[in-house]
Amino acid sequence: KEMGVFPLLTDFSYSHLLSPIPPAGGPVVDFSYVGIDAILEQMRRKAMKQGFELNIMVVGQSGLGKSTLMNTLFKSKVSRKSVLAAAQEKIPKTIEIKSISHDIEEKGVRMKLTVIDTPGFGDQINNENCWQPIMKFINDQYEAYLQEEININRKKRIPDSRVHCCIYFIPPTGHCLRPLDVEFMRRLSKVVNIVPVIAKADTLTLEERDFFKKKIREELRANGIDVYPQKEFDEDAEDRMINEKIREMIPFAVVGSDQEYQVNGRRLLGRKTKWGTIEVENIAHCEFAYLRDLLIRTHMQNIKDITSSIHYEMYRVRRLNENNTVVAHVLVNTLATRYAHTVTPVCMCDALQFSSPSTTY
Amino acid sequence: MASTEIARQAGEGARAVPLSGHVGFDSMPDQLVNKSVNHGFCFNILCVGETGLGKSTLMDTLFNTKFEGEPTQHNQPGVQLKSNTYELQESNVRLKLTVVNTVGFGDQINKEDSYKSIVEFIDAQFEAYLQEELKIKRTLHSYHDTRIHACLYFIAPTGHSLKSLDLVTMKKLDSKVNIIPIIAKSDAISKSELTKFKIKITSELVSNGVQIYQFPTDDETVAEINSTMNGHLPFAVVGSTEEVKIGNKMVKARQYPWGTVQVENENHCDFVKLREMLIRVNMEDLREQTHTRHYELYRRCKLEEMGFKDTDPDSKPFSLQETYEAKRNEFMSELQKKEEEMRQMFVQRVKEKEAELKEAEKELHEKFDRLKKLHQDEKKKLEDKKKALDDELNMFKQKKTAAELLQNQAQQAGGSTTLKRDKERKN
């Protein structure tokens, strides 16, 4: 496979987005230039000032290299293990959800990265319903956002703790997906963007890897599992073209490492073995670079957009359509206290017959 | 069953972590900008000012195009708002620009209510957005935002002070929209008068508590230029779409016998400053202020007015849409009840009328019966009388025949004198 299967930022020039802006107060260069395109620079300024948020969840059995991969992706010690030194080496008896936030900055762009770890997933003898706590966590974040959104006094910027992307680690068996994998991905692909990866891919030869990937893709298709990038959310032909190429390559076979080794006179991240050194960022060795480019350099905004305009909206619709007998009760209580002097609520119908300050019935 | 333990490390104040290499998320602003470019932008300007102050011309000059429309008449009965949407494109940026003009502002004899239609219009745009936001199935990202982002208030170049209409209108609008006051047709004022005019206007605005839009000074890149420009408010502008040859260039200008006023010459007027501030530096901030300040204020007031309250963190949330619909249903059922009442009343009336008519009919029947009876009685009486008369006649006939018989007998027996006597007697 060659470099540039889908455009990497390094190959892309974004200068066409910004037209030259005539200096303020100086001689007008172009007679007919209005300056509408200066809004791009204004947006960029605003974005730089506000910073960005990204919430990634990692799911997979213990020992699949989740923490290492996170550290490799973000070139720093962002995983839970790195933060909580040494303590939790035991596999927990139940699934836990632990999230850690970091402020990282690169070339003036600030980002609040939250890594959500799920130790204990798939590690029990009986793993029935192990996806439930994870689904609950994801829905709780949607709920928190919804709560804030329907407040009367709301914050200027609603803090976004919604899970933007869930990286699911598939153990490199080389055969096919396990029932746990299928169950989990089937359920969660409906509420969150799932990016499946083949973990510890250095145990597979290239042929084994290709076979495994093909099998996985078939199984995903057979079970109706839509992983990111989902076909139905392609916006236009250009999107579809780029995303088709990605869909032909998922799941990415990744290797993580936070150790650097000397290779050909350069210091590179890799894994040193007796038979050679696996370079993490070499696409001939593994597909880490593709995963990094997808998640961070090209599709990060898109991942966030799909979370907020599709997954969150679906949650919101479900929530607002629920049969609200509890709602009626709460409504009676909150409004009755305000209008206690005008009406004593006997039933919901009565309670709603109050007079608001501006209208009289 | 599994249980969860949510441990959040360092909540708000997350750790700052140094990166040991290039990760690549510095492309995020580019990704965001790219997405916005694909989506397109929209910007809505409201021009408030008396007829004839050059509002349309200024819009044409600002955006370098000829928006359609003819100058409006001065005899409008009330203030109307006319909005037009245009699609502009510059390099790869597509802008949906909406220009709203106040038609007939300041033309009426009684201008007390002039501001009302403007405020209603602005509120209507907020309401439309609020409705969309409260919908259950909503499409906010493809919603065409019609909320007014900037209000250019055109001040007549009297050179003295603000008119009371201006003060009142601006006071009503300052909590709903970003106001940028400008002095229109400022080539009518000399430079020295202009400085005095500007100072007078600014002091009047301050003393009346009118909050005009301040260009933001929190971002270092533009803080300096924005704060300088804040000091130049209100901008004294001249608009023109006609071109005049100055030197060897064609410039936008207004040509007078005594000289030429160049629109883009900063010594002549503040047009360049206005364009710079409105479009090139602060367009995004204007949009943001509209959304986070003015719209939020409207939303808060509207929801509180409808009787909603924020729930406390313990109770479950309720849906604004639900309660809004519930109230609407309640209102509808109230209407239905009224309708039902009216229907009942109508039915009642009809019944009453029907009863009345039945009564009348009964009476008529009775009358008819009575008359009939009367008629029959009369008839009977007449018949009786006729019978009596007939009887009498018969009797008379009998008597006559009897008398004639007697007479014949008497004649035969007595002679003609008795006949004469009988005749006389008879007569």
XYZ file of N, CA and C in Angstrom, chain A residues 9 14 16-17 19 21-22 24-26 28 31-40 42-50 52 73-78 83-84 94-107 109-112 114 128-130 132-134 137 140-141 143 147 149-154 156 161 260 281 292 296-302 304-305 309 312-313 316-317 319-322 324 326-327 330-331 334-335 337-339 348 352-354 356-358 361, chain B residues 1-38 41 62-64 88-93 95 132-141 218-219 221-222 225 243 249-252 264 266 272 275-276 279-285 287-289 291-292 295-296 299-300 303-313 315-323 326-327 330-331 334 337:
696
model
N -2.741 15.285 6.049
C -2.607 16.730 6.151
C -1.274 17.198 5.597
N -3.610 24.042 2.709
C -4.858 24.719 3.036
C -4.849 26.189 2.662
N -5.415 27.593 0.022
C -6.470 28.069 -0.871
C -7.682 28.547 -0.089
N -7.725 28.208 1.215
C -8.872 28.620 2.016
C -8.800 30.088 2.384
N -7.785 33.826 1.365
C -7.311 34.772 0.360
C -6.513 35.839 1.073
N -5.591 39.111 2.712
C -6.429 40.175 3.244
C -5.663 41.479 3.138
N -6.231 42.477 2.501
C -5.513 43.756 2.377
C -5.297 44.348 3.763
N -5.317 46.665 6.922
C -6.316 47.648 7.323
C -5.754 49.052 7.212
N -6.542 49.934 6.688
C -6.118 51.329 6.647
C -5.151 51.634 5.516
N -4.648 50.613 4.861
C -3.676 50.885 3.797
C -4.383 51.078 2.468
N -6.221 50.475 -0.852
C -7.083 49.374 -1.262
C -6.489 48.722 -2.498
N -10.105 46.778 -6.092
C -11.234 47.687 -6.079
C -12.531 46.993 -5.695
N -12.702 45.793 -6.183
C -13.992 45.143 -5.977
C -13.967 44.158 -4.817
N -12.943 44.217 -4.014
C -12.819 43.236 -2.939
C -13.638 43.664 -1.730
N -14.538 42.839 -1.301
C -15.379 43.199 -0.165
C -14.752 42.744 1.143
N -14.287 41.516 1.159
C -13.664 41.017 2.388
C -14.511 39.982 3.108
N -15.472 39.409 2.392
C -16.320 38.406 3.034
C -15.483 37.220 3.476
N -14.489 36.877 2.688
C -13.741 35.667 3.029
C -12.857 35.867 4.266
N -12.833 37.096 4.775
C -12.085 37.296 6.012
C -12.751 36.566 7.175
N -13.983 36.128 6.947
C -14.667 35.440 8.041
C -13.972 34.127 8.371
N -13.279 33.558 7.404
C -12.564 32.313 7.682
C -11.496 32.559 8.740
N -11.514 34.962 10.864
C -12.191 35.274 12.128
C -12.591 33.992 12.849
N -13.090 33.012 12.068
C -13.499 31.748 12.683
C -12.311 31.023 13.268
N -11.218 31.069 12.518
C -10.010 30.406 12.976
C -9.542 31.027 14.282
N -9.562 32.363 14.348
C -9.150 33.048 15.569
C -10.000 32.608 16.742
N -11.315 32.572 16.483
C -12.242 32.197 17.554
C -11.964 30.767 18.017
N -11.712 29.884 17.051
C -11.472 28.483 17.402
C -10.199 28.348 18.219
N -9.178 29.081 17.830
C -7.918 29.002 18.558
C -8.113 29.484 19.982
N -8.933 30.541 20.118
C -9.116 31.086 21.452
C -9.902 30.113 22.324
N -10.963 29.523 21.736
C -11.823 28.652 22.533
C -11.185 27.310 22.824
N -10.391 23.220 21.651
C -11.251 22.119 21.216
C -11.377 21.088 22.321
N -0.797 7.564 20.147
C -1.592 8.488 19.339
C -1.309 9.929 19.719
N -1.268 10.170 21.019
C -1.148 11.554 21.451
C 0.231 11.906 21.946
N 1.170 11.045 21.648
C 2.579 11.299 21.923
C 2.790 11.829 23.329
N 2.039 11.305 24.282
C 2.270 11.719 25.668
C 1.552 10.742 26.567
N 1.821 10.854 27.842
C 1.263 9.880 28.768
C -0.165 10.267 29.112
N -1.098 9.905 28.257
C -2.488 10.302 28.502
C -3.334 9.175 29.054
N -1.204 7.618 34.429
C -1.539 8.608 35.450
C -1.589 7.969 36.830
N -2.311 6.872 36.895
C -2.413 6.181 38.191
C -1.319 5.144 38.235
N -15.432 -6.084 38.268
C -16.560 -5.611 37.459
C -16.036 -4.558 36.505
N -16.839 -4.262 35.511
C -16.377 -3.246 34.555
C -16.395 -1.881 35.220
N -15.322 -1.166 35.048
C -15.286 0.190 35.565
C -15.144 1.137 34.395
N -15.608 2.334 34.611
C -15.435 3.358 33.564
C -14.642 4.475 34.178
N -13.445 4.690 33.648
C -12.582 5.711 34.241
C -12.177 6.700 33.168
N -12.438 7.969 33.429
C -12.047 8.946 32.420
C -11.071 9.952 32.985
N -10.094 10.287 32.160
C -9.046 11.233 32.563
C -8.939 12.308 31.508
N -8.851 13.555 31.963
C -8.748 14.662 31.011
C -7.365 15.264 31.019
N -6.948 15.704 29.835
C -5.654 16.364 29.711
C -5.791 17.595 28.844
N -4.999 18.599 29.159
C -4.917 19.768 28.286
C -3.664 19.634 27.465
N -3.833 19.519 26.155
C -2.632 19.452 25.320
C -2.662 20.605 24.336
N -1.483 20.975 23.899
C -1.397 22.142 23.024
C -0.362 21.889 21.944
N -0.709 22.293 20.756
C 0.221 22.099 19.645
C 0.084 23.280 18.704
N 1.167 24.000 18.503
C 1.207 25.149 17.592
C 0.068 26.116 17.877
N -2.761 25.578 19.160
C -4.103 25.002 19.224
C -4.224 24.200 20.511
N -5.184 24.611 21.340
C -5.339 23.925 22.620
C -6.475 22.923 22.534
N -6.239 21.768 23.145
C -7.288 20.758 23.121
C -7.430 20.113 24.481
N -8.684 19.911 24.880
C -8.932 19.173 26.106
C -9.285 17.757 25.699
N -10.062 13.923 26.574
C -10.509 13.044 27.652
C -10.459 11.612 27.156
N -21.829 -11.616 30.047
C -23.141 -11.190 29.576
C -23.419 -9.744 29.959
N -23.982 -9.012 29.052
C -24.365 -7.624 29.317
C -23.221 -6.730 29.722
N -21.985 -7.098 29.347
C -20.888 -6.236 29.771
C -20.917 -4.913 29.028
N -23.515 -3.087 28.926
C -24.506 -2.210 29.544
C -23.915 -1.011 30.267
N -22.938 -1.221 31.137
C -22.397 -0.033 31.810
C -21.811 0.967 30.830
N -21.266 0.458 29.732
C -20.689 1.380 28.748
C -21.790 2.165 28.047
N -23.014 4.745 30.349
C -22.120 5.900 30.456
C -22.315 6.841 29.278
N -25.487 8.588 29.595
C -25.441 9.586 30.665
C -24.816 10.885 30.177
N -23.807 10.764 29.321
C -23.187 11.988 28.804
C -24.159 12.747 27.926
N -27.307 12.658 28.254
C -28.305 13.194 29.172
C -27.821 14.496 29.800
N -29.637 18.006 29.504
C -30.045 18.771 30.677
C -29.599 20.215 30.594
N -28.774 21.798 27.982
C -29.339 22.481 26.830
C -30.748 22.975 27.081
N -31.510 22.248 27.928
C -32.886 22.702 28.127
C -33.035 23.590 29.345
N -31.920 23.908 29.975
C -31.989 24.861 31.066
C -32.454 26.211 30.567
N -33.022 26.979 31.473
C -33.407 28.324 31.070
C -32.180 29.222 31.093
N -31.424 29.122 32.193
C -30.160 29.853 32.233
C -29.074 28.903 31.799
N -28.628 29.001 30.557
C -27.629 28.041 30.165
C -26.271 28.687 30.026
N -22.680 29.647 28.390
C -22.348 30.160 27.070
C -21.897 29.016 26.169
N -19.159 16.528 27.154
C -18.508 15.318 27.643
C -18.966 14.095 26.867
N 11.313 4.751 21.900
C 11.976 5.114 20.650
C 13.224 4.273 20.452
N 5.186 4.022 13.000
C 4.646 4.980 12.036
C 4.976 4.644 10.593
N -4.155 7.245 13.001
C -3.886 8.567 13.546
C -4.408 9.649 12.622
N -7.325 12.032 13.957
C -6.847 13.328 14.409
C -6.691 14.338 13.291
N -6.050 13.922 12.220
C -5.662 14.957 11.275
C -6.702 15.302 10.239
N -7.591 14.372 9.909
C -8.547 14.707 8.856
C -10.018 14.622 9.279
N -10.327 13.663 10.134
C -11.748 13.439 10.385
C -12.207 13.782 11.794
N -11.370 14.457 12.552
C -11.750 14.720 13.943
C -13.016 15.569 13.999
N -13.048 16.610 13.198
C -14.224 17.473 13.211
C -15.455 16.698 12.765
N -15.271 15.864 11.770
C -16.396 15.095 11.255
C -16.938 14.133 12.311
N -16.811 14.536 15.514
C -17.555 15.316 16.496
C -18.907 15.741 15.937
N -18.926 16.109 14.654
C -20.183 16.540 14.053
C -21.211 15.423 14.036
N -24.697 15.940 15.766
C -25.897 16.157 14.966
C -26.655 14.889 14.651
N -26.437 12.313 19.098
C -27.055 13.066 20.181
C -28.507 13.399 19.849
N -28.764 13.796 18.609
C -30.130 14.144 18.221
C -31.048 12.932 18.341
N -31.860 12.504 21.855
C -32.786 13.562 22.275
C -34.209 13.251 21.838
N -34.363 12.797 20.604
C -35.697 12.453 20.107
C -36.306 11.348 20.954
N -35.593 10.518 23.992
C -35.836 10.985 25.338
C -37.085 11.843 25.425
N -37.226 12.754 24.429
C -38.356 13.672 24.493
C -39.659 12.994 24.127
N -39.576 11.838 23.475
C -40.798 11.138 23.091
C -41.281 10.156 24.136
N -40.470 9.997 25.187
C -40.834 9.003 26.186
C -42.157 9.345 26.836
N -44.337 10.410 29.339
C -43.874 11.199 30.468
C -44.856 11.307 31.622
N -43.893 10.539 34.557
C -43.002 11.127 35.549
C -42.908 12.617 35.294
N -42.855 12.965 34.007
C -42.755 14.375 33.635
C -43.944 15.152 34.164
N -43.615 15.792 37.790
C -42.634 16.830 38.094
C -43.194 18.188 37.726
N -43.857 18.256 36.573
C -44.417 19.513 36.115
C -45.402 20.040 37.138
N -43.386 21.361 40.170
C -42.623 22.591 40.012
C -43.531 23.776 39.773
N -44.569 23.589 38.993
C -45.417 24.718 38.672
C -46.439 24.985 39.765
N -45.971 24.864 42.911
C -45.396 25.704 43.957
C -45.425 27.161 43.537
N -45.306 27.384 42.227
C -45.287 28.765 41.786
C -46.676 29.375 41.807
N -47.654 28.535 41.456
C -49.015 29.072 41.349
C -49.911 28.536 42.448
N -53.475 16.175 36.612
C -52.626 16.921 35.684
C -53.441 17.959 34.913
N -52.708 22.101 34.870
C -52.343 22.873 33.707
C -53.279 24.049 33.499
N -54.367 24.090 34.229
C -55.274 25.213 34.060
C -54.926 26.331 35.000
N -53.697 26.833 34.861
C -53.323 27.986 35.667
C -53.280 29.178 34.744
N -50.989 32.044 33.372
C -49.644 32.597 33.348
C -49.751 34.108 33.353
N -48.702 34.774 33.725
C -48.802 36.226 33.960
C -49.399 37.014 32.802
N -49.159 36.580 31.589
C -49.590 37.439 30.501
C -50.964 37.120 29.958
N -57.347 33.022 31.374
C -58.304 32.123 30.722
C -59.695 32.423 31.229
N -23.843 -9.283 37.529
C -24.029 -8.036 36.750
C -22.877 -7.103 37.013
N -22.481 -6.381 36.026
C -21.354 -5.466 36.163
C -21.816 -4.169 36.786
N -20.933 -3.559 37.461
C -21.266 -2.247 38.010
C -20.237 -1.250 37.512
N -20.578 -0.004 37.560
C -19.637 0.986 37.043
C -19.135 1.878 38.153
N -17.969 2.348 37.922
C -17.382 3.269 38.879
C -16.803 4.390 38.046
N -17.425 5.525 38.143
C -16.931 6.584 37.283
C -15.997 7.456 38.085
N -14.741 7.351 37.780
C -13.753 8.165 38.484
C -13.266 9.240 37.539
N -13.520 10.462 37.875
C -13.088 11.535 36.988
C -11.891 12.215 37.617
N -10.777 12.092 36.973
C -9.594 12.720 37.516
C -9.552 14.171 37.110
N -9.209 15.014 38.006
C -8.912 16.418 37.714
C -9.980 17.138 36.913
N -11.262 16.794 37.084
C -12.394 17.471 36.443
C -12.103 18.675 35.577
N -12.397 19.838 36.100
C -12.278 21.051 35.308
C -10.836 21.355 34.973
N -10.041 21.338 35.985
C -8.641 21.664 35.737
C -7.876 20.432 35.312
N -7.973 20.100 34.042
C -7.274 18.902 33.575
C -5.778 19.157 33.558
N -5.015 18.065 33.633
C -3.572 18.219 33.641
C -3.091 18.720 32.302
N -2.099 19.559 32.361
C -1.441 19.965 31.128
C -0.336 18.975 30.853
N -0.363 18.385 29.678
C 0.596 17.328 29.364
C 1.428 17.734 28.164
N 2.735 17.636 28.270
C 3.563 18.015 27.124
C 3.603 16.900 26.086
N 3.703 17.302 24.834
C 3.741 16.314 23.757
C 5.176 16.076 23.339
N 5.488 14.828 23.044
C 6.863 14.531 22.679
C 7.047 14.472 21.178
N 6.049 14.816 20.436
C 6.210 14.775 18.989
C 5.009 15.437 18.355
N 4.992 15.443 17.042
C 3.878 16.074 16.360
C 2.701 15.125 16.281
N 1.594 15.532 16.893
C 0.422 14.667 16.875
C -0.427 14.946 15.645
N -0.695 16.211 15.432
C -1.420 16.580 14.226
C -2.757 17.243 14.460
N -3.151 17.469 15.719
C -4.457 18.102 15.899
C -4.405 19.604 15.696
N -3.246 20.102 15.322
C -3.204 21.531 14.992
C -3.957 21.795 13.692
N -4.407 20.733 13.067
C -5.212 20.922 11.865
C -6.672 21.138 12.196
N -7.011 21.071 13.480
C -8.418 21.217 13.854
C -9.045 22.508 13.366
N -8.398 23.672 13.575
C -9.017 24.890 13.041
C -9.265 24.781 11.551
N -8.320 24.166 10.830
C -8.522 24.006 9.391
C -9.707 23.112 9.097
N -9.832 22.027 9.878
C -10.963 21.124 9.647
C -12.269 21.860 9.884
N -12.270 22.666 10.950
C -13.490 23.398 11.284
C -13.827 24.401 10.195
N -12.806 25.133 9.740
C -13.016 26.132 8.701
C -13.479 25.460 7.416
N -12.867 24.333 7.096
C -13.240 23.596 5.901
C -14.709 23.213 5.919
N -15.134 22.719 7.085
C -16.533 22.320 7.202
C -17.446 23.523 6.997
N -17.063 24.676 7.587
C -17.902 25.861 7.450
C -17.945 26.344 6.017
N -16.830 26.217 5.321
C -16.802 26.644 3.926
C -17.770 25.800 3.113
N -17.767 24.507 3.374
C -18.692 23.636 2.652
C -20.128 23.989 2.964
N -22.027 30.406 4.833
C -22.293 31.274 5.983
C -23.561 32.071 5.738
N -21.233 48.762 0.249
C -20.530 47.837 1.145
C -20.230 46.515 0.460
N -21.229 45.989 -0.237
C -21.075 44.656 -0.802
C -20.791 44.673 -2.288
N -20.502 45.841 -2.810
C -20.025 45.952 -4.181
C -20.960 45.345 -5.190
N -23.950 35.715 -2.073
C -22.722 36.312 -2.575
C -21.613 35.289 -2.476
N -20.636 35.439 -3.346
C -19.498 34.533 -3.251
C -18.216 35.294 -3.488
N -17.249 35.035 -2.632
C -15.937 35.648 -2.821
C -14.915 34.562 -2.581
N -14.028 34.340 -3.507
C -13.119 33.191 -3.576
C -13.950 31.941 -3.291
N -13.727 31.230 -2.210
C -14.506 30.009 -2.018
C -15.553 30.159 -0.920
N -15.771 31.387 -0.471
C -16.708 31.597 0.621
C -18.067 31.983 0.059
N -21.722 33.335 0.918
C -22.415 34.042 1.979
C -23.862 34.255 1.589
N -37.545 26.101 16.370
C -36.760 25.028 15.757
C -35.950 24.298 16.812
N -35.403 25.067 17.762
C -34.565 24.469 18.784
C -35.368 23.572 19.707
N -36.654 23.904 19.883
C -37.467 23.127 20.805
C -38.131 21.932 20.146
N -38.029 21.863 18.835
C -38.671 20.749 18.152
C -38.077 19.441 18.619
N -38.853 18.377 18.491
C -38.311 17.077 18.860
C -37.382 16.594 17.753
N -37.896 16.586 16.521
C -37.011 16.226 15.408
C -36.538 17.525 14.789
N -35.311 17.909 15.030
C -34.879 19.203 14.530
C -33.673 19.059 13.624
N -33.451 20.066 12.798
C -32.296 20.041 11.892
C -31.575 21.365 12.036
N -30.974 21.566 13.190
C -30.361 22.851 13.465
C -29.208 23.164 12.525
N -28.458 22.141 12.104
C -27.270 22.463 11.328
C -27.615 22.903 9.918
N -10.897 41.479 23.429
C -10.271 40.460 24.260
C -9.252 39.616 23.508
N -9.285 39.643 22.209
C -8.325 38.864 21.434
C -7.180 39.781 21.009
N -4.949 39.779 18.800
C -4.697 40.074 17.389
C -5.493 41.269 16.899
N -6.707 41.423 17.439
C -7.532 42.522 16.928
C -7.878 43.538 17.998
N -6.871 47.310 17.064
C -7.640 47.974 16.016
C -9.077 48.165 16.455
N -18.857 55.579 -10.213
C -17.398 55.663 -10.237
C -16.945 56.934 -10.928
N -7.116 56.244 -11.656
C -7.923 55.144 -11.142
C -9.385 55.529 -11.160
N -10.228 54.525 -11.238
C -11.664 54.736 -11.092
C -12.006 54.436 -9.641
N -12.588 55.425 -8.953
C -12.948 55.180 -7.554
C -14.424 55.479 -7.355
N -14.959 54.895 -6.302
C -16.348 55.166 -5.949
C -16.380 56.547 -5.311
N -13.917 55.648 -0.493
C -12.912 54.826 0.174
C -11.700 55.603 0.653
N -10.097 57.568 3.516
C -10.384 57.685 4.941
C -10.378 59.112 5.437
N -14.487 53.116 5.001
C -13.538 51.998 5.070
C -13.547 51.390 6.461
N -16.589 49.209 6.853
C -16.460 47.936 6.138
C -15.491 47.022 6.856
N -14.413 47.612 7.311
C -13.411 46.831 8.028
C -14.030 46.164 9.255
N -17.380 43.778 8.358
C -17.213 42.562 7.561
C -15.881 41.880 7.821
N -14.803 42.652 7.732
C -13.520 41.974 7.678
C -12.982 41.563 9.026
N -13.441 42.203 10.093
C -12.841 41.874 11.387
C -13.834 41.220 12.349
N -15.083 41.692 12.354
C -15.964 41.279 13.437
C -17.246 40.580 13.023
N -17.315 40.137 11.789
C -18.566 39.508 11.352
C -18.887 38.296 12.223
N -17.864 37.499 12.510
C -18.084 36.297 13.310
C -18.487 36.653 14.731
N -17.874 37.714 15.263
C -18.205 38.099 16.636
C -19.642 38.610 16.719
N -22.087 37.604 14.887
C -22.951 36.428 14.882
C -22.952 35.757 16.249
N -21.772 35.687 16.847
C -21.688 34.997 18.131
C -22.451 35.755 19.217
N -22.278 37.088 19.258
C -22.987 37.886 20.260
C -24.493 37.739 20.109
N -26.086 35.206 19.016
C -26.528 33.898 19.495
C -26.380 33.758 20.997
N -25.226 34.154 21.550
C -24.993 33.865 22.962
C -25.554 34.928 23.885
N -29.983 36.290 21.770
C -30.922 35.177 21.634
C -31.159 34.506 22.972
N -30.088 34.317 23.754
C -30.247 33.675 25.055
C -31.158 34.494 25.948
N -34.655 33.984 24.776
C -35.101 32.630 25.136
C -35.452 32.551 26.603
N -34.590 33.115 27.423
C -34.807 33.076 28.858
C -36.120 33.760 29.206
N -39.203 31.767 27.919
C -39.516 30.553 28.667
C -40.041 30.878 30.047
N -39.442 31.900 30.664
C -39.934 32.271 31.997
C -41.349 32.798 31.911
N -41.615 33.537 30.837
C -42.953 34.075 30.647
C -43.967 32.955 30.487
N -43.547 31.861 29.861
C -44.476 30.750 29.660
C -44.632 29.921 30.917
N -43.864 30.243 31.939
C -44.080 29.557 33.204
C -43.111 28.436 33.490
N -41.989 28.371 32.741
C -41.049 27.297 33.009
C -40.036 27.736 34.053
N -39.454 26.766 34.672
C -38.447 27.049 35.688
C -37.391 25.981 35.547
N -36.153 26.321 35.852
C -35.132 25.284 35.847
C -35.390 24.299 36.972
N -35.256 23.042 36.680
C -35.470 22.042 37.738
C -34.247 21.980 38.627
N -34.437 21.530 39.842
C -33.267 21.348 40.688
C -32.604 20.032 40.309
N -31.345 19.859 40.628
C -30.610 18.703 40.124
C -31.163 17.355 40.552
N -34.554 16.323 40.811
C -35.696 15.785 40.070
C -35.330 15.540 38.617
N -36.088 14.702 38.004
C -35.807 14.381 36.606
C -36.171 15.589 35.745
N -35.546 15.723 34.611
C -35.829 16.883 33.762
C -37.166 16.723 33.052
N -37.770 17.842 32.728
C -38.962 17.736 31.910
C -38.642 18.316 30.551
N -39.451 17.993 29.645
C -39.164 18.430 28.290
C -39.902 19.730 28.008
N -39.171 20.722 27.532
C -39.818 21.984 27.208
C -40.848 21.785 26.119
N -40.492 20.935 25.180
C -41.406 20.682 24.086
C -42.704 20.095 24.622
N -42.543 19.146 25.560
C -43.721 18.494 26.143
C -44.636 19.508 26.790
N -44.065 20.325 27.658
C -44.906 21.254 28.399
C -45.461 22.315 27.478
N -48.215 20.646 25.900
C -49.287 20.456 26.882
C -50.079 21.753 27.033
N -49.358 22.854 27.116
C -50.051 24.124 27.265
C -50.875 24.435 26.029
N -53.886 22.418 26.092
C -54.809 22.971 27.072
C -55.554 24.155 26.481
N -54.803 24.997 25.781
C -55.410 26.146 25.143
C -56.434 25.706 24.114
N -59.469 24.489 25.726
C -60.241 25.648 26.202
C -61.081 26.204 25.068
N -63.862 23.988 24.389
C -64.913 24.131 25.383
C -65.801 25.320 25.040
